[in-house]
Amino acid sequence: MRNELQEALRNGQLFLNYQPQVDQLGEICGLEALVRWKHPVKGMIPPVDFIPIAEETGQIIQLGQWVLSQACRDAKQLLDKGMLNTRVAVNLSPLQFHRLGFLDSLQETLLSTTLPPVNLELELTEGILMHDSQGAIDILLELEKQGIATSIDDFGTGYSSFSYLKDLPVQSVKIDKSFVDNILVNRKDAAVCQGTITMAQQMGIKVVAEGVETQEQFELLKSYGCKAFQGYLFARPMTFDDLVLWMRR
């Protein structure tokens, strides 16, 4: 898999899909870039199969840089078409985030693609907090200073707690799909969603609910005060060309 992934990076087997985020009125309020791999023999290989290997081998640095550069180029295209008035979110691994020269590399990418920082958001896992928390906060403060937004992905599934929200200069958190899945039938999952939305909004932090698949889930999350949603109810991940058509419609 490691060798095949290296070949995929060299030979253009990777591509990006985009999944829109919408507000309470169904208007686009964000986009998430998602990497996909089409193997010439094995067909589509799920990210859950190759991302952990990339992180283990260190290939996530090269992979992550490719994703970031392509997402910025695509976002600039949307901007030039007058179709982007929000941010494109790109997932970042802890290895990328803590790597020496990360901020310089990010600046180079923005300069080479000419994408304004206000159109980029970086989604971070809770793993960034596992070591060098102060270093992470310093980087987040610098990103905020540059106009780049940051978000904590899959909030509530790992090491995160509300105390982190107090200390971390992030602009949004994403409620993990595992809580949204059972929000209608499990009062504890519902309480986690409601509590996260209430607490984050009191701190001025945006909340995005992931994995919204039914109108009932959407209505309940909306009643809790959630302002942004992502999931199959609104749109599945799609190629850039399909995204352009979808946005035009």
PDB file of C-alpha atoms in Angstrom:
ATOM      1  CA  MET A   1       0.000   0.000   0.000  1.00  0.00           C
ATOM      2  CA  ARG A   2       2.847   2.382   0.809  1.00  0.00           C
ATOM      3  CA  ASN A   3       4.471   1.836  -2.594  1.00  0.00           C
ATOM      4  CA  GLU A   4       1.135   2.096  -4.386  1.00  0.00           C
ATOM      5  CA  LEU A   5       0.309   5.328  -2.575  1.00  0.00           C
ATOM      6  CA  GLN A   6       3.647   6.799  -3.633  1.00  0.00           C
ATOM      7  CA  GLU A   7       2.822   5.836  -7.206  1.00  0.00           C
ATOM      8  CA  ALA A   8      -0.626   7.397  -6.833  1.00  0.00           C
ATOM      9  CA  LEU A   9       0.962  10.683  -5.742  1.00  0.00           C
ATOM     10  CA  ARG A  10       3.327  10.584  -8.728  1.00  0.00           C
ATOM     11  CA  ASN A  11       0.835   9.525 -11.384  1.00  0.00           C
ATOM     12  CA  GLY A  12      -2.208  11.630 -10.627  1.00  0.00           C
ATOM     13  CA  GLN A  13      -4.475   8.889  -9.232  1.00  0.00           C
ATOM     14  CA  LEU A  14      -5.650  11.175  -6.440  1.00  0.00           C
ATOM     15  CA  PHE A  15      -8.443  13.704  -6.819  1.00  0.00           C
ATOM     16  CA  LEU A  16     -10.661  15.841  -4.618  1.00  0.00           C
ATOM     17  CA  ASN A  17     -14.349  15.719  -3.896  1.00  0.00           C
ATOM     18  CA  TYR A  18     -16.187  18.590  -2.249  1.00  0.00           C
ATOM     19  CA  GLN A  19     -19.113  18.460   0.166  1.00  0.00           C
ATOM     20  CA  PRO A  20     -21.055  21.682   0.758  1.00  0.00           C
ATOM     21  CA  GLN A  21     -22.114  22.928   4.164  1.00  0.00           C
ATOM     22  CA  VAL A  22     -25.387  24.832   4.384  1.00  0.00           C
ATOM     23  CA  ASP A  23     -27.034  27.192   6.846  1.00  0.00           C
ATOM     24  CA  GLN A  24     -30.544  26.997   8.329  1.00  0.00           C
ATOM     25  CA  LEU A  25     -32.030  28.314   5.068  1.00  0.00           C
ATOM     26  CA  GLY A  26     -30.154  25.808   2.912  1.00  0.00           C
ATOM     27  CA  GLU A  27     -27.716  28.403   1.563  1.00  0.00           C
ATOM     28  CA  ILE A  28     -24.058  27.395   1.100  1.00  0.00           C
ATOM     29  CA  CYS A  29     -21.921  28.512   4.037  1.00  0.00           C
ATOM     30  CA  GLY A  30     -18.836  26.348   3.510  1.00  0.00           C
ATOM     31  CA  LEU A  31     -17.156  23.572   1.513  1.00  0.00           C
ATOM     32  CA  GLU A  32     -15.016  20.659   2.679  1.00  0.00           C
ATOM     33  CA  ALA A  33     -12.324  19.180   0.446  1.00  0.00           C
ATOM     34  CA  LEU A  34     -12.100  15.366   0.652  1.00  0.00           C
ATOM     35  CA  VAL A  35      -9.281  13.359  -0.921  1.00  0.00           C
ATOM     36  CA  ARG A  36     -10.133  10.301  -3.050  1.00  0.00           C
ATOM     37  CA  TRP A  37      -7.921   7.629  -4.636  1.00  0.00           C
ATOM     38  CA  LYS A  38      -8.827   5.774  -7.826  1.00  0.00           C
ATOM     39  CA  HIS A  39      -6.422   2.853  -8.217  1.00  0.00           C
ATOM     40  CA  PRO A  40      -5.967   1.700 -11.863  1.00  0.00           C
ATOM     41  CA  VAL A  41      -6.577  -1.957 -10.882  1.00  0.00           C
ATOM     42  CA  LYS A  42      -8.315  -1.950  -7.485  1.00  0.00           C
ATOM     43  CA  GLY A  43     -10.661   0.913  -8.263  1.00  0.00           C
ATOM     44  CA  MET A  44     -11.718   3.339  -5.518  1.00  0.00           C
ATOM     45  CA  ILE A  45      -9.759   2.897  -2.284  1.00  0.00           C
ATOM     46  CA  PRO A  46     -11.528   4.386   0.771  1.00  0.00           C
ATOM     47  CA  PRO A  47      -9.664   7.121   2.715  1.00  0.00           C
ATOM     48  CA  VAL A  48     -10.060   5.040   5.878  1.00  0.00           C
ATOM     49  CA  ASP A  49      -7.748   2.478   4.238  1.00  0.00           C
ATOM     50  CA  PHE A  50      -4.963   4.763   3.067  1.00  0.00           C
ATOM     51  CA  ILE A  51      -4.944   7.841   5.317  1.00  0.00           C
ATOM     52  CA  PRO A  52      -3.792   5.926   8.456  1.00  0.00           C
ATOM     53  CA  ILE A  53      -1.006   4.304   6.418  1.00  0.00           C
ATOM     54  CA  ALA A  54       0.047   7.692   5.057  1.00  0.00           C
ATOM     55  CA  GLU A  55       0.210   9.022   8.626  1.00  0.00           C
ATOM     56  CA  GLU A  56       2.209   6.005   9.785  1.00  0.00           C
ATOM     57  CA  THR A  57       4.760   6.235   6.959  1.00  0.00           C
ATOM     58  CA  GLY A  58       5.020  10.037   6.903  1.00  0.00           C
ATOM     59  CA  GLN A  59       3.573  10.204   3.382  1.00  0.00           C
ATOM     60  CA  ILE A  60       0.795  12.325   4.881  1.00  0.00           C
ATOM     61  CA  ILE A  61       3.120  15.337   4.526  1.00  0.00           C
ATOM     62  CA  GLN A  62       3.307  14.992   0.728  1.00  0.00           C
ATOM     63  CA  LEU A  63      -0.334  13.909   0.471  1.00  0.00           C
ATOM     64  CA  GLY A  64      -1.540  16.757   2.664  1.00  0.00           C
ATOM     65  CA  GLN A  65       0.444  19.324   0.693  1.00  0.00           C
ATOM     66  CA  TRP A  66      -1.063  18.057  -2.554  1.00  0.00           C
ATOM     67  CA  VAL A  67      -4.590  18.274  -1.114  1.00  0.00           C
ATOM     68  CA  LEU A  68      -3.996  21.781   0.225  1.00  0.00           C
ATOM     69  CA  SER A  69      -2.550  23.053  -3.069  1.00  0.00           C
ATOM     70  CA  GLN A  70      -5.315  21.516  -5.194  1.00  0.00           C
ATOM     71  CA  ALA A  71      -8.065  22.764  -2.872  1.00  0.00           C
ATOM     72  CA  CYS A  72      -6.617  26.289  -2.979  1.00  0.00           C
ATOM     73  CA  ARG A  73      -6.427  26.190  -6.793  1.00  0.00           C
ATOM     74  CA  ASP A  74     -10.031  24.982  -7.028  1.00  0.00           C
ATOM     75  CA  ALA A  75     -11.205  27.587  -4.525  1.00  0.00           C
ATOM     76  CA  LYS A  76      -9.498  30.333  -6.554  1.00  0.00           C
ATOM     77  CA  GLN A  77     -11.352  29.091  -9.656  1.00  0.00           C
ATOM     78  CA  LEU A  78     -14.669  29.358  -7.802  1.00  0.00           C
ATOM     79  CA  LEU A  79     -13.693  32.802  -6.574  1.00  0.00           C
ATOM     80  CA  ASP A  80     -12.855  33.948 -10.097  1.00  0.00           C
ATOM     81  CA  LYS A  81     -16.238  32.645 -11.301  1.00  0.00           C
ATOM     82  CA  GLY A  82     -17.945  34.723  -8.597  1.00  0.00           C
ATOM     83  CA  MET A  83     -19.226  31.542  -6.929  1.00  0.00           C
ATOM     84  CA  LEU A  84     -17.306  31.545  -3.637  1.00  0.00           C
ATOM     85  CA  ASN A  85     -18.323  33.820  -0.788  1.00  0.00           C
ATOM     86  CA  THR A  86     -17.247  31.443   1.974  1.00  0.00           C
ATOM     87  CA  ARG A  87     -14.283  29.235   2.934  1.00  0.00           C
ATOM     88  CA  VAL A  88     -13.013  25.918   1.642  1.00  0.00           C
ATOM     89  CA  ALA A  89     -12.011  23.605   4.504  1.00  0.00           C
ATOM     90  CA  VAL A  90      -8.986  21.320   4.213  1.00  0.00           C
ATOM     91  CA  ASN A  91      -8.156  18.570   6.698  1.00  0.00           C
ATOM     92  CA  LEU A  92      -4.720  18.824   8.280  1.00  0.00           C
ATOM     93  CA  SER A  93      -2.887  16.018  10.103  1.00  0.00           C
ATOM     94  CA  PRO A  94      -1.035  16.646  13.401  1.00  0.00           C
ATOM     95  CA  LEU A  95       2.193  15.701  11.598  1.00  0.00           C
ATOM     96  CA  GLN A  96       1.678  18.513   9.081  1.00  0.00           C
ATOM     97  CA  PHE A  97       0.575  21.000  11.709  1.00  0.00           C
ATOM     98  CA  HIS A  98       3.572  20.473  14.012  1.00  0.00           C
ATOM     99  CA  ARG A  99       6.125  20.204  11.209  1.00  0.00           C
ATOM    100  CA  LEU A 100       8.898  22.771  11.209  1.00  0.00           C
ATOM    101  CA  GLY A 101       8.201  25.356   8.538  1.00  0.00           C
ATOM    102  CA  PHE A 102       4.460  24.618   8.348  1.00  0.00           C
ATOM    103  CA  LEU A 103       3.439  28.293   8.413  1.00  0.00           C
ATOM    104  CA  ASP A 104       5.999  29.242   5.746  1.00  0.00           C
ATOM    105  CA  SER A 105       4.849  26.390   3.510  1.00  0.00           C
ATOM    106  CA  LEU A 106       1.230  27.452   3.946  1.00  0.00           C
ATOM    107  CA  GLN A 107       2.077  31.021   2.983  1.00  0.00           C
ATOM    108  CA  GLU A 108       3.886  29.806  -0.141  1.00  0.00           C
ATOM    109  CA  THR A 109       0.818  27.790  -1.164  1.00  0.00           C
ATOM    110  CA  LEU A 110      -1.494  30.772  -0.754  1.00  0.00           C
ATOM    111  CA  LEU A 111       0.883  33.001  -2.701  1.00  0.00           C
ATOM    112  CA  SER A 112       1.353  30.533  -5.560  1.00  0.00           C
ATOM    113  CA  THR A 113      -2.402  29.902  -5.908  1.00  0.00           C
ATOM    114  CA  THR A 114      -3.312  33.565  -5.170  1.00  0.00           C
ATOM    115  CA  LEU A 115      -6.140  32.409  -2.877  1.00  0.00           C
ATOM    116  CA  PRO A 116      -6.987  35.025  -0.205  1.00  0.00           C
ATOM    117  CA  PRO A 117      -6.522  33.637   3.357  1.00  0.00           C
ATOM    118  CA  VAL A 118     -10.130  34.576   4.173  1.00  0.00           C
ATOM    119  CA  ASN A 119     -11.300  31.817   1.807  1.00  0.00           C
ATOM    120  CA  LEU A 120      -9.371  29.030   3.569  1.00  0.00           C
ATOM    121  CA  GLU A 121     -10.219  27.010   6.657  1.00  0.00           C
ATOM    122  CA  LEU A 122      -8.022  24.295   8.196  1.00  0.00           C
ATOM    123  CA  GLU A 123      -9.727  21.377   9.935  1.00  0.00           C
ATOM    124  CA  LEU A 124      -7.636  19.939  12.741  1.00  0.00           C
ATOM    125  CA  THR A 125      -8.046  16.716  14.677  1.00  0.00           C
ATOM    126  CA  GLU A 126      -7.971  16.676  18.449  1.00  0.00           C
ATOM    127  CA  GLY A 127      -4.555  15.000  18.184  1.00  0.00           C
ATOM    128  CA  ILE A 128      -2.892  18.410  17.851  1.00  0.00           C
ATOM    129  CA  LEU A 129      -3.462  18.820  21.585  1.00  0.00           C
ATOM    130  CA  MET A 130      -1.739  15.597  22.611  1.00  0.00           C
ATOM    131  CA  HIS A 131       1.696  17.201  22.755  1.00  0.00           C
ATOM    132  CA  ASP A 132       3.002  20.753  22.864  1.00  0.00           C
ATOM    133  CA  SER A 133      -0.352  22.396  23.549  1.00  0.00           C
ATOM    134  CA  GLN A 134       1.234  25.821  23.901  1.00  0.00           C
ATOM    135  CA  GLY A 135       2.989  25.392  20.571  1.00  0.00           C
ATOM    136  CA  ALA A 136      -0.359  24.502  18.984  1.00  0.00           C
ATOM    137  CA  ILE A 137      -1.978  27.601  20.468  1.00  0.00           C
ATOM    138  CA  ASP A 138       0.846  29.795  19.130  1.00  0.00           C
ATOM    139  CA  ILE A 139       0.333  28.412  15.607  1.00  0.00           C
ATOM    140  CA  LEU A 140      -3.447  28.823  15.839  1.00  0.00           C
ATOM    141  CA  LEU A 141      -3.000  32.440  16.941  1.00  0.00           C
ATOM    142  CA  GLU A 142      -0.725  33.111  13.974  1.00  0.00           C
ATOM    143  CA  LEU A 143      -3.248  31.530  11.572  1.00  0.00           C
ATOM    144  CA  GLU A 144      -6.000  33.691  13.060  1.00  0.00           C
ATOM    145  CA  LYS A 145      -3.787  36.767  12.653  1.00  0.00           C
ATOM    146  CA  GLN A 146      -3.329  35.923   8.969  1.00  0.00           C
ATOM    147  CA  GLY A 147      -7.085  35.564   8.426  1.00  0.00           C
ATOM    148  CA  ILE A 148      -7.104  31.757   8.078  1.00  0.00           C
ATOM    149  CA  ALA A 149      -9.910  30.058  10.014  1.00  0.00           C
ATOM    150  CA  THR A 150      -9.431  26.848  12.001  1.00  0.00           C
ATOM    151  CA  SER A 151     -11.896  24.185  13.070  1.00  0.00           C
ATOM    152  CA  ILE A 152     -11.773  21.177  15.404  1.00  0.00           C
ATOM    153  CA  ASP A 153     -13.037  18.131  13.489  1.00  0.00           C
ATOM    154  CA  ASP A 154     -15.025  15.243  15.044  1.00  0.00           C
ATOM    155  CA  PHE A 155     -15.479  17.162  18.279  1.00  0.00           C
ATOM    156  CA  GLY A 156     -16.279  14.963  21.253  1.00  0.00           C
ATOM    157  CA  THR A 157     -14.880  11.657  19.959  1.00  0.00           C
ATOM    158  CA  GLY A 158     -11.349  11.818  21.311  1.00  0.00           C
ATOM    159  CA  TYR A 159      -9.568  13.993  23.817  1.00  0.00           C
ATOM    160  CA  SER A 160     -11.580  17.138  23.418  1.00  0.00           C
ATOM    161  CA  SER A 161     -13.543  18.822  26.154  1.00  0.00           C
ATOM    162  CA  PHE A 162     -15.196  22.161  26.644  1.00  0.00           C
ATOM    163  CA  SER A 163     -12.097  23.365  28.498  1.00  0.00           C
ATOM    164  CA  TYR A 164     -10.141  23.150  25.231  1.00  0.00           C
ATOM    165  CA  LEU A 165     -12.618  25.480  23.571  1.00  0.00           C
ATOM    166  CA  LYS A 166     -11.860  28.032  26.245  1.00  0.00           C
ATOM    167  CA  ASP A 167      -8.123  27.931  25.507  1.00  0.00           C
ATOM    168  CA  LEU A 168      -7.955  27.279  21.761  1.00  0.00           C
ATOM    169  CA  PRO A 169      -8.349  30.195  19.318  1.00  0.00           C
ATOM    170  CA  VAL A 170     -10.498  28.233  16.844  1.00  0.00           C
ATOM    171  CA  GLN A 171     -13.438  29.602  14.883  1.00  0.00           C
ATOM    172  CA  SER A 172     -15.608  26.467  14.699  1.00  0.00           C
ATOM    173  CA  VAL A 173     -16.126  22.891  15.861  1.00  0.00           C
ATOM    174  CA  LYS A 174     -17.738  19.997  14.004  1.00  0.00           C
ATOM    175  CA  ILE A 175     -20.050  17.658  15.898  1.00  0.00           C
ATOM    176  CA  ASP A 176     -19.126  14.132  14.882  1.00  0.00           C
ATOM    177  CA  LYS A 177     -21.552  12.083  12.785  1.00  0.00           C
ATOM    178  CA  SER A 178     -21.682   9.377  15.475  1.00  0.00           C
ATOM    179  CA  PHE A 179     -23.641  11.744  17.741  1.00  0.00           C
ATOM    180  CA  VAL A 180     -25.919  13.014  14.966  1.00  0.00           C
ATOM    181  CA  ASP A 181     -26.758   9.452  13.844  1.00  0.00           C
ATOM    182  CA  ASN A 182     -28.612   8.659  17.085  1.00  0.00           C
ATOM    183  CA  ILE A 183     -29.785  12.128  18.064  1.00  0.00           C
ATOM    184  CA  LEU A 184     -33.465  11.164  17.642  1.00  0.00           C
ATOM    185  CA  VAL A 185     -33.333   7.954  19.692  1.00  0.00           C
ATOM    186  CA  ASN A 186     -30.566   8.422  22.253  1.00  0.00           C
ATOM    187  CA  ARG A 187     -31.044  11.202  24.790  1.00  0.00           C
ATOM    188  CA  LYS A 188     -27.343  11.169  25.722  1.00  0.00           C
ATOM    189  CA  ASP A 189     -26.268  11.774  22.128  1.00  0.00           C
ATOM    190  CA  ALA A 190     -28.899  14.497  21.898  1.00  0.00           C
ATOM    191  CA  ALA A 191     -27.546  16.052  25.106  1.00  0.00           C
ATOM    192  CA  VAL A 192     -23.981  16.047  23.722  1.00  0.00           C
ATOM    193  CA  CYS A 193     -25.168  17.813  20.564  1.00  0.00           C
ATOM    194  CA  GLN A 194     -27.273  20.351  22.441  1.00  0.00           C
ATOM    195  CA  GLY A 195     -24.567  20.998  25.034  1.00  0.00           C
ATOM    196  CA  THR A 196     -21.853  21.473  22.416  1.00  0.00           C
ATOM    197  CA  ILE A 197     -24.002  23.873  20.395  1.00  0.00           C
ATOM    198  CA  THR A 198     -24.995  25.939  23.434  1.00  0.00           C
ATOM    199  CA  MET A 199     -21.524  26.119  24.967  1.00  0.00           C
ATOM    200  CA  ALA A 200     -19.714  26.868  21.715  1.00  0.00           C
ATOM    201  CA  GLN A 201     -22.127  29.609  20.720  1.00  0.00           C
ATOM    202  CA  GLN A 202     -21.767  31.244  24.130  1.00  0.00           C
ATOM    203  CA  MET A 203     -18.036  31.396  23.341  1.00  0.00           C
ATOM    204  CA  GLY A 204     -18.654  32.830  19.882  1.00  0.00           C
ATOM    205  CA  ILE A 205     -17.629  29.605  18.136  1.00  0.00           C
ATOM    206  CA  LYS A 206     -19.523  28.316  15.099  1.00  0.00           C
ATOM    207  CA  VAL A 207     -20.863  24.742  15.215  1.00  0.00           C
ATOM    208  CA  VAL A 208     -21.200  22.485  12.170  1.00  0.00           C
ATOM    209  CA  ALA A 209     -23.236  19.273  12.498  1.00  0.00           C
ATOM    210  CA  GLU A 210     -21.775  16.468  10.368  1.00  0.00           C
ATOM    211  CA  GLY A 211     -23.617  13.535   8.838  1.00  0.00           C
ATOM    212  CA  VAL A 212     -27.107  15.055   8.725  1.00  0.00           C
ATOM    213  CA  GLU A 213     -29.152  12.609   6.673  1.00  0.00           C
ATOM    214  CA  THR A 214     -32.805  13.202   7.586  1.00  0.00           C
ATOM    215  CA  GLN A 215     -35.113  16.186   7.814  1.00  0.00           C
ATOM    216  CA  GLU A 216     -35.910  15.195  11.423  1.00  0.00           C
ATOM    217  CA  GLN A 217     -32.241  15.400  12.435  1.00  0.00           C
ATOM    218  CA  PHE A 218     -31.957  18.766  10.709  1.00  0.00           C
ATOM    219  CA  GLU A 219     -35.037  20.179  12.445  1.00  0.00           C
ATOM    220  CA  LEU A 220     -33.913  19.003  15.900  1.00  0.00           C
ATOM    221  CA  LEU A 221     -30.379  20.388  15.477  1.00  0.00           C
ATOM    222  CA  LYS A 222     -31.868  23.638  14.221  1.00  0.00           C
ATOM    223  CA  SER A 223     -34.067  23.822  17.332  1.00  0.00           C
ATOM    224  CA  TYR A 224     -30.904  23.482  19.438  1.00  0.00           C
ATOM    225  CA  GLY A 225     -29.529  26.558  17.686  1.00  0.00           C
ATOM    226  CA  CYS A 226     -27.125  24.898  15.253  1.00  0.00           C
ATOM    227  CA  LYS A 227     -26.349  27.235  12.343  1.00  0.00           C
ATOM    228  CA  ALA A 228     -24.404  25.025   9.888  1.00  0.00           C
ATOM    229  CA  PHE A 229     -24.974  21.510   8.555  1.00  0.00           C
ATOM    230  CA  GLN A 230     -23.206  18.967   6.359  1.00  0.00           C
ATOM    231  CA  GLY A 231     -24.529  15.637   5.144  1.00  0.00           C
ATOM    232  CA  TYR A 232     -26.367  13.604   2.521  1.00  0.00           C
ATOM    233  CA  LEU A 233     -29.641  15.415   3.220  1.00  0.00           C
ATOM    234  CA  PHE A 234     -28.178  18.437   1.431  1.00  0.00           C
ATOM    235  CA  ALA A 235     -25.440  17.102  -0.853  1.00  0.00           C
ATOM    236  CA  ARG A 236     -23.076  14.170  -1.223  1.00  0.00           C
ATOM    237  CA  PRO A 237     -19.353  14.719  -1.872  1.00  0.00           C
ATOM    238  CA  MET A 238     -18.864  15.535  -5.553  1.00  0.00           C
ATOM    239  CA  THR A 239     -16.144  16.319  -8.071  1.00  0.00           C
ATOM    240  CA  PHE A 240     -15.186  19.926  -8.741  1.00  0.00           C
ATOM    241  CA  ASP A 241     -17.067  20.009 -12.063  1.00  0.00           C
ATOM    242  CA  ASP A 242     -20.197  18.569 -10.435  1.00  0.00           C
ATOM    243  CA  LEU A 243     -19.838  21.087  -7.609  1.00  0.00           C
ATOM    244  CA  VAL A 244     -19.854  23.975 -10.078  1.00  0.00           C
ATOM    245  CA  LEU A 245     -23.076  22.642 -11.659  1.00  0.00           C
ATOM    246  CA  TRP A 246     -24.638  22.057  -8.223  1.00  0.00           C
ATOM    247  CA  MET A 247     -23.788  25.573  -7.063  1.00  0.00           C
ATOM    248  CA  ARG A 248     -25.207  27.084 -10.240  1.00  0.00           C
ATOM    249  CA  ARG A 249     -28.479  25.213  -9.695  1.00  0.00           C
TER     250      ARG A 249
END
